[in-house]
Tab-separated table of C-alpha atoms in Angstrom:
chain	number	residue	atom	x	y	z
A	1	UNK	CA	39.429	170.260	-38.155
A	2	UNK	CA	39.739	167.618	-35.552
A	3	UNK	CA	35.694	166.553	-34.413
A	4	UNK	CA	36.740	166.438	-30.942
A	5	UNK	CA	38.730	169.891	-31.059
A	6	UNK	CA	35.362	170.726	-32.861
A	7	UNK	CA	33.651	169.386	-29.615
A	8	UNK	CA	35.985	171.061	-27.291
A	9	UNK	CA	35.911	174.496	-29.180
A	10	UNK	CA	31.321	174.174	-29.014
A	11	UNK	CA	31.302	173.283	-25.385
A	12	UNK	CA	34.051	176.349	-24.558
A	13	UNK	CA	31.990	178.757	-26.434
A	14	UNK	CA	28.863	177.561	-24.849
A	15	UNK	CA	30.195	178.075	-21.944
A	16	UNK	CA	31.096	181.429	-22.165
A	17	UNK	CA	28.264	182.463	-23.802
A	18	UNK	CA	26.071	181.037	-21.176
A	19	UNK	CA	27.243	184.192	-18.994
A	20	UNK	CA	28.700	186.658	-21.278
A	21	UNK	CA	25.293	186.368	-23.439
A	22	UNK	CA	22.761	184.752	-20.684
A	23	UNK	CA	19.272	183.880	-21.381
A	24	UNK	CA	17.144	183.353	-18.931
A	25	UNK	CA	17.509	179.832	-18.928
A	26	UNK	CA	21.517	179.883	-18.800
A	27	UNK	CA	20.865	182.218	-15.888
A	28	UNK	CA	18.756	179.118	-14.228
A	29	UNK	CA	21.467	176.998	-14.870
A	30	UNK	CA	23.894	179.317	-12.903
A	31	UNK	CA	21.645	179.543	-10.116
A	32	UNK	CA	21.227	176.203	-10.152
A	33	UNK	CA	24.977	175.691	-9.843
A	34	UNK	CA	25.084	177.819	-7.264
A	35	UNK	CA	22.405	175.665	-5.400
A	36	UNK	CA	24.407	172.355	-5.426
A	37	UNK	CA	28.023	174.135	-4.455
A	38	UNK	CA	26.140	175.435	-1.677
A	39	UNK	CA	24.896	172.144	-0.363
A	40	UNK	CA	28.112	170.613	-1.332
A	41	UNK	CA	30.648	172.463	0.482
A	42	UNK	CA	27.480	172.341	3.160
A	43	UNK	CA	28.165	168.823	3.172
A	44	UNK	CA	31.878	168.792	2.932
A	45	UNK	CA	32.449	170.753	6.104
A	46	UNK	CA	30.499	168.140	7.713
A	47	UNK	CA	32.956	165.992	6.807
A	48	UNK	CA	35.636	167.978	8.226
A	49	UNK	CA	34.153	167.582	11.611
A	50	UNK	CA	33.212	164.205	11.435
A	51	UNK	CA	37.000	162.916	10.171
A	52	UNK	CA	37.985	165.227	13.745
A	53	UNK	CA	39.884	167.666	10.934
A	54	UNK	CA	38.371	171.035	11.972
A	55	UNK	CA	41.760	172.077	13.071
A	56	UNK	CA	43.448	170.532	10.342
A	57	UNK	CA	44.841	173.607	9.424
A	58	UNK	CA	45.111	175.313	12.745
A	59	UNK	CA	45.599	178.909	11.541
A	60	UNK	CA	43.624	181.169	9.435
A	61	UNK	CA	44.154	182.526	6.935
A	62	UNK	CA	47.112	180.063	6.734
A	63	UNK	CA	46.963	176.454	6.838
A	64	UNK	CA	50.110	176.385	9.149
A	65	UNK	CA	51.626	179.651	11.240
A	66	UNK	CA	54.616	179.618	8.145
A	67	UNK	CA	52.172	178.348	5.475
A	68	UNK	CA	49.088	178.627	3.224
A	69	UNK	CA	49.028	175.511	2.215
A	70	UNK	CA	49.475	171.861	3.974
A	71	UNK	CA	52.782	171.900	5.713
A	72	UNK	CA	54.160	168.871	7.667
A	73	UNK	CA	53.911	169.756	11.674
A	74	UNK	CA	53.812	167.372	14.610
A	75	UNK	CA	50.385	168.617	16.117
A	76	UNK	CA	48.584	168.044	13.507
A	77	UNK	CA	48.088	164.239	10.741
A	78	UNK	CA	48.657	164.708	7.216
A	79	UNK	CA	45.371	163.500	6.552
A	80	UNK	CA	43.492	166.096	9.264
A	81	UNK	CA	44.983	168.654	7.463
A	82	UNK	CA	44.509	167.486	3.620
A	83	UNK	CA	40.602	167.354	4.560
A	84	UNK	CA	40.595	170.885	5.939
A	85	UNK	CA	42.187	172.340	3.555
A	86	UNK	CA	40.369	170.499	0.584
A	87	UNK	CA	37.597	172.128	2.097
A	88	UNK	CA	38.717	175.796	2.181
A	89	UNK	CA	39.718	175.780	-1.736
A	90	UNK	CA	36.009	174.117	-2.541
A	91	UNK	CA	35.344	177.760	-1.185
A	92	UNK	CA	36.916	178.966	-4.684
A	93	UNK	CA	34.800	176.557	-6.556
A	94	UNK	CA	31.522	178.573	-4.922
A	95	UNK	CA	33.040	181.999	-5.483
A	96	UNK	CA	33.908	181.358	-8.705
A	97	UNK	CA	30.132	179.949	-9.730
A	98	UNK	CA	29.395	183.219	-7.488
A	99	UNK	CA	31.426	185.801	-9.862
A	100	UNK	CA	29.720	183.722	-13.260
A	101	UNK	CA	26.127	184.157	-11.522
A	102	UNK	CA	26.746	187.848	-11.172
A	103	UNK	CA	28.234	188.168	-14.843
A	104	UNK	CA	25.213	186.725	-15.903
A	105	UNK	CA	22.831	188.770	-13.768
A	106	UNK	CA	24.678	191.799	-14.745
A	107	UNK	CA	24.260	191.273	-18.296
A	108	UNK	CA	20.768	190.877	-18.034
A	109	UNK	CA	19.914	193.786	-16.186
A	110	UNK	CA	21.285	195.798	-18.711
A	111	UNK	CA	18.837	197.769	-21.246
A	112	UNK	CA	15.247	199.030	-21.214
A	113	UNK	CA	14.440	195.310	-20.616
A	114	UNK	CA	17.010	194.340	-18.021
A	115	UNK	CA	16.306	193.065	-14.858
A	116	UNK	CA	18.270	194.581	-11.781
A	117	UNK	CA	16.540	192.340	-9.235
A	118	UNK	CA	18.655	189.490	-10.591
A	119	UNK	CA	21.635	190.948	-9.823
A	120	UNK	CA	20.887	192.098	-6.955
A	121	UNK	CA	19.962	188.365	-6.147
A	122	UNK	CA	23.209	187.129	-7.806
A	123	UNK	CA	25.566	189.518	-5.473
A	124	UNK	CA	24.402	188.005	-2.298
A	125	UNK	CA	26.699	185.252	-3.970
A	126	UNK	CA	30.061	186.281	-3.554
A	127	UNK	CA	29.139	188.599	-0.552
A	128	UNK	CA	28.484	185.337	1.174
A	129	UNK	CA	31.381	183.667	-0.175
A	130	UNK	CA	33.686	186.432	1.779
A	131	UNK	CA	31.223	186.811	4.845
A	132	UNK	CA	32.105	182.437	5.259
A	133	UNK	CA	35.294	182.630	4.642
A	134	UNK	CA	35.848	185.827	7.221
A	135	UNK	CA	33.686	183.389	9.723
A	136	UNK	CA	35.635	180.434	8.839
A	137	UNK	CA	38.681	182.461	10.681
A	138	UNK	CA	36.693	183.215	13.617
A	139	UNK	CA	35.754	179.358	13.870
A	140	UNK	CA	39.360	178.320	14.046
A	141	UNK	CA	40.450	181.415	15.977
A	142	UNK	CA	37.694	180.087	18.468
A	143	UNK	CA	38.852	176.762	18.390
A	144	UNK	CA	35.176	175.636	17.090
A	145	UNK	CA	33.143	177.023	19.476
A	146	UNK	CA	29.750	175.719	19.096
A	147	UNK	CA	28.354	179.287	18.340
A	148	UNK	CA	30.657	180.163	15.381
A	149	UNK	CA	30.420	176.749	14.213
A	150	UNK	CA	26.407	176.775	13.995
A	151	UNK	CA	26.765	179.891	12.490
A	152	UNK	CA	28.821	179.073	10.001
A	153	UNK	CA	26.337	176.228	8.993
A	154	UNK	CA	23.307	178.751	8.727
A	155	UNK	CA	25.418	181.066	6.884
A	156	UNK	CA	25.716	178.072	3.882
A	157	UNK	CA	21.843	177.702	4.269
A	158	UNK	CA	21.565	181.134	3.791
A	159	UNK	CA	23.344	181.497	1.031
A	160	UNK	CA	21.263	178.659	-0.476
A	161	UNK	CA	18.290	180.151	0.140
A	162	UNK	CA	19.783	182.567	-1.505
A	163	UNK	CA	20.624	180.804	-4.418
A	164	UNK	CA	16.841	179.118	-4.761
A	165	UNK	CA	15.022	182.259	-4.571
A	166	UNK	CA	17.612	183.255	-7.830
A	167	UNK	CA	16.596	180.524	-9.651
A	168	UNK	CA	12.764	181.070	-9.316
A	169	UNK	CA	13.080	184.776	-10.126
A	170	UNK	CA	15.372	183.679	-12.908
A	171	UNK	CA	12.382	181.525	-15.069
A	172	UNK	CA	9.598	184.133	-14.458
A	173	UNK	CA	8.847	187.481	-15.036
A	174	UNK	CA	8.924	190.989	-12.836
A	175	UNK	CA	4.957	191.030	-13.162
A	176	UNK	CA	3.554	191.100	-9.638
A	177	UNK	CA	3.027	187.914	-8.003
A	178	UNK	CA	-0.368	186.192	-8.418
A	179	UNK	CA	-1.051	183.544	-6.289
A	180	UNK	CA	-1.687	179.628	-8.095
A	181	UNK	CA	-3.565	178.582	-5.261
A	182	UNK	CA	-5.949	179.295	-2.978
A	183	UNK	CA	-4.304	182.083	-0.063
A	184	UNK	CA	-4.565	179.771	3.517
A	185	UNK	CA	-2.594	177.128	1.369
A	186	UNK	CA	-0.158	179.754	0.809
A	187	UNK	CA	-0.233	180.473	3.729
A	188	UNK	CA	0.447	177.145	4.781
A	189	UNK	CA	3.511	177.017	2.827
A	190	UNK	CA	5.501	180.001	4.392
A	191	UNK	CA	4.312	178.074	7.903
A	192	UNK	CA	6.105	174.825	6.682
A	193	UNK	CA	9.107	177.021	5.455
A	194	UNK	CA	9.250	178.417	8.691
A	195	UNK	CA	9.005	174.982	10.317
A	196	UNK	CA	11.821	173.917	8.560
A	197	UNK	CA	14.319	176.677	9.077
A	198	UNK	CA	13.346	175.939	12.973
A	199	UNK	CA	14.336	172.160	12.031
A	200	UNK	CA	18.128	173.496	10.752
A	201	UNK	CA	17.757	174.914	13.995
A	202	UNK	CA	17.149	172.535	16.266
A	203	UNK	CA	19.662	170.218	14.322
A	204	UNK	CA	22.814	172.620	14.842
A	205	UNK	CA	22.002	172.573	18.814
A	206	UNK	CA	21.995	168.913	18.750
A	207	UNK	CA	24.835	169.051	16.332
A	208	UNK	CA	27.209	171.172	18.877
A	209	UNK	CA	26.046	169.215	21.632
A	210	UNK	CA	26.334	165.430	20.573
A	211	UNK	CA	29.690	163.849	19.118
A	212	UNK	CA	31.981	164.862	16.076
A	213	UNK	CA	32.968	167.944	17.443
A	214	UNK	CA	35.829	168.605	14.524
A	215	UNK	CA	38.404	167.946	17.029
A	216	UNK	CA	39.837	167.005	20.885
A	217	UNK	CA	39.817	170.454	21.327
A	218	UNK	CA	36.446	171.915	21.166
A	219	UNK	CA	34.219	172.974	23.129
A	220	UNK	CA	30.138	171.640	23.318
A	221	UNK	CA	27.181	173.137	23.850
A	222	UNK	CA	26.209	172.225	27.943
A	223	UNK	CA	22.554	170.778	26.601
A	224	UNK	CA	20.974	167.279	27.729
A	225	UNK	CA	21.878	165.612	24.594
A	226	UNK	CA	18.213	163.469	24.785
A	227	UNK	CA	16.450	166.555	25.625
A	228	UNK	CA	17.964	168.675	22.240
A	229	UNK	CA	17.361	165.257	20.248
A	230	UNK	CA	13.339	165.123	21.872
A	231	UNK	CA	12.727	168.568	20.778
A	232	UNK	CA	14.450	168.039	17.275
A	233	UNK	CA	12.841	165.020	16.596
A	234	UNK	CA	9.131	167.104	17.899
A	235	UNK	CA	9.595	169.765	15.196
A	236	UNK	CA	10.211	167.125	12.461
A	237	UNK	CA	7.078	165.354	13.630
A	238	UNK	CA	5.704	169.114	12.793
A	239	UNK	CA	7.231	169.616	9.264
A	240	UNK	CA	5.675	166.478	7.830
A	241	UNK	CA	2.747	166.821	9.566
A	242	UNK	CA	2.178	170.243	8.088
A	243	UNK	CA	3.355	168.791	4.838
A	244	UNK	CA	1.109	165.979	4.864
A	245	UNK	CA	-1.830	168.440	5.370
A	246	UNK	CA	-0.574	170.931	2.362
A	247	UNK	CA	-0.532	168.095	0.541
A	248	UNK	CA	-4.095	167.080	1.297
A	249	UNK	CA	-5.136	171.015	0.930
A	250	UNK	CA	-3.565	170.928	-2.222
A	251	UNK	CA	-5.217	167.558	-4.045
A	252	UNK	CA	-8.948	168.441	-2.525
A	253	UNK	CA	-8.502	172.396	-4.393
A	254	UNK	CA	-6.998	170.611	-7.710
A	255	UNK	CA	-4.178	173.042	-7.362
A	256	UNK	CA	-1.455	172.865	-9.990
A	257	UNK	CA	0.111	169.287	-10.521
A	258	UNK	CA	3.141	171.108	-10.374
A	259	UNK	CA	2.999	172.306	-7.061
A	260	UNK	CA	1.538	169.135	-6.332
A	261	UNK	CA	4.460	167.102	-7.480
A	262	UNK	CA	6.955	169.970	-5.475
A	263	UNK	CA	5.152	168.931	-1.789
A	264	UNK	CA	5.208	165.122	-2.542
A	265	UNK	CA	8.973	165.232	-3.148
A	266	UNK	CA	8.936	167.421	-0.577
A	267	UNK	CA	7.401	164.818	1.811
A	268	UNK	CA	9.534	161.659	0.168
A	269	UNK	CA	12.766	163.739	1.573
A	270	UNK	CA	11.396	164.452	4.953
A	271	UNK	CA	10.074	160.614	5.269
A	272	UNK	CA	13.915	159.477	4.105
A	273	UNK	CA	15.615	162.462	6.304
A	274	UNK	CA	13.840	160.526	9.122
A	275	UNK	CA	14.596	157.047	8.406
A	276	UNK	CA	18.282	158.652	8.367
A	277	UNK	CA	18.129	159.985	11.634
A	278	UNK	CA	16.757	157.332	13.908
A	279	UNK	CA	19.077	154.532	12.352
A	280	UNK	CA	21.961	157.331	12.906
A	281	UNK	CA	20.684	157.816	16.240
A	282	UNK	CA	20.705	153.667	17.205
A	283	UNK	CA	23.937	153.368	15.978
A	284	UNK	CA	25.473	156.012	17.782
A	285	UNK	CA	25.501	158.613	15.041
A	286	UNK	CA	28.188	156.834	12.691
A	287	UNK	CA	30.205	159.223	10.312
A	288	UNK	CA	29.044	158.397	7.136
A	289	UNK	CA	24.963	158.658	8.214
A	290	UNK	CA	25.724	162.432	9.438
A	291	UNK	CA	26.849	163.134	6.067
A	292	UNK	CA	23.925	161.655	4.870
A	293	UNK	CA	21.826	163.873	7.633
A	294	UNK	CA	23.870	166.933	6.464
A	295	UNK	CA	22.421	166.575	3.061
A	296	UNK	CA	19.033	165.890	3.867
A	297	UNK	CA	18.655	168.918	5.720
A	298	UNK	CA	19.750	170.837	3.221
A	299	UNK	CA	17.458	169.331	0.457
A	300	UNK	CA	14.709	169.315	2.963
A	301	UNK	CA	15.506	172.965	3.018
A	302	UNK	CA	15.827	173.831	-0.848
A	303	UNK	CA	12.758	171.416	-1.461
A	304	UNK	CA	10.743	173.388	1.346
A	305	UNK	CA	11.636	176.461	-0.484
A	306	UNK	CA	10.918	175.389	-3.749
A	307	UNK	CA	6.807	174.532	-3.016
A	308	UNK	CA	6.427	178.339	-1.742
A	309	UNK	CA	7.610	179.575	-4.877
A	310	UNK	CA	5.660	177.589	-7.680
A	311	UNK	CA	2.526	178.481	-5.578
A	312	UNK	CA	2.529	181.742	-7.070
A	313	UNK	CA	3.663	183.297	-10.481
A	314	UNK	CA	4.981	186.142	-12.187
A	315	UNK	CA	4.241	185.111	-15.621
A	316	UNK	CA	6.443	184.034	-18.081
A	317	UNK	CA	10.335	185.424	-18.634
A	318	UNK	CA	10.943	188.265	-20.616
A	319	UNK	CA	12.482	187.240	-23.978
A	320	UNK	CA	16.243	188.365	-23.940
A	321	UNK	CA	16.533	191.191	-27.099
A	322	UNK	CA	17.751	190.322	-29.997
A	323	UNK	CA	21.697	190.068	-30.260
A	324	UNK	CA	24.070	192.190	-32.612
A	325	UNK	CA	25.417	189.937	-35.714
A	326	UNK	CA	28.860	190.076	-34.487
A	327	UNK	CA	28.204	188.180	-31.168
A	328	UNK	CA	27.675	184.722	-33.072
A	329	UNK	CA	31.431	185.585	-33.721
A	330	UNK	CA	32.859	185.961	-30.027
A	331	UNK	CA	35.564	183.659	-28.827
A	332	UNK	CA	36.943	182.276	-25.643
């Protein structure tokens, strides 16, 4: 046989046996999928508004009133409404990394060994995935209200959360948890977490009441834009403070270098996130930096996340049982 239909053939099967016969570590792969399609179509919609395409397609569910897809109308550009609607089918890319995540959840909490808390995990997936696109409606039926659109941002960084706690619970076991280091530096953490879910915060405010508004149209949020920006730029000053002290709790109690290693990339994406937003905010908050901005927040976010959970431990994943002889035979 051909080696590359050979290739083609082992990378199909692998596929498909990643969720139809998950281990634990194909199920941290799929969670870890879901992580970046979150962020991604996190970013992408920031891109929407930025380009001014948020009513690219100006209907909903439809693109156009006669039309699910692009169709050629005089109130809207071509272009307005190719970037809109490239992001609405990226929402079939995360449902359909959704629907594999739940496969594989499912399959593993089958048995006397199976673990239902994954799937439970793994259905807030595609549950999300409908809840946004439901929203999405209401944000064009509201002609991007500032509400629905900041809404529709925290429902993505929901979701990812969402997605991060899945992986962790994915690579450990169901033992209860047992905390890695001392309990004020846990503490700590869930403080910093909570700092930087008031960060997102701040930043949609400022978001829906500065520029790139998605389009002519909408509406803004009746803020002093320097006042919003003071008070973001305040609670960032908080987040790496607190991180810089978790960090120092964490080196002077020789905590585990892994943990270690989580808060100081932690820290190195706060420190760049900042850089980001005061040249964004000299320059008058160019496109391309927001994007930029967009994605930092959201990796400040998953990063934030990330130190909570290796400060404690369940002990190791359960080793999957051992499979019948005729699933080495299963196709695609």
């Amino acid at each position: 046989m051909n080696p590359t239909t050979d290739r083609i053939r082992g990378t199909l099967l692998a596929f498909y046996r990643s969720f139809m016969f998950p281990t634990s570590e194909s199920m941290r792969r799929w969670a870890l999928a879901a992580i970046v399609v979150n962020v991604g179509i996190t970013v992408t919609g920031a891109a929407v508004r930025v380009t001014g395409s948020g009513l690219g397609c100006p209907t909903w569910p439809r693109c156009t009133p006669d039309s699910f897809v692009p169709a050629r109308i005089d109130t809207h550009a071509p272009v307005n409404m190719a970037i809109e609607f490239g992001n609405r089918l990226l929402s079939f890319l995360v449902l359909a990394v959704a629907v594999a995540s739940v496969i594989a959840a499912w399959q593993l909490s089958r048995g006397e060994r199976g673990r239902p808390v994954l799937l439970r995990l793994a259905l807030l997936q595609p549950v999300g995935v409908v809840v946004q696109a439901l929203w999405g409606g209401l944000v064009v039926h509201t002609m991007l209200n500032p509400v629905t659109v900041s809404v529709h941002f925290l429902l993505s960084i929901g979701m990812t959360a969402a997605a991060v706690v899945l992986f962790a619970r994915a690579g450990e076991g169901d033992a209860p948890a047992q905390r890695l280091v001392h309990r004020d530096i846990r503490t700590l953490g869930y403080v910093l977490a909570a700092a930087a879910f008031a960060l997102l915060l701040a930043g949609v405010v400022v978001t829906g009441t500065g520029p790139h508004s998605g389009d002519e149209a909408a509406s803004r949020f009746g803020f002093d834009i320097q006042s919003v920006v003071r008070l973001h730029t305040d609670i960032a000053y908080v987040v790496v403070g607190l991180t810089f002290a978790l960090l120092f709790a964490l080196h002077v109690t020789d905590s585990p270098g892994r943990v270690r290693r989580a808060a100081l990339v932690l820290l190195g994406v706060e420190l760049s996130q900042g850089v980001i937003g005061y040249v964004q905010y000299f320059l008058a908050v160019p496109a391309a930096l927001v994007l930029l901005h967009v994605l930092g927040a959201t990796l400040v976010w998953v990063c934030a996340l990330r130190v909570v959970f290796l400060m404690r431990t369940r002990g190791p994943a359960p080793a999957p049982a051992p499979e019948q002889p005729e699933l080495h035979h299963a196709g695609v």
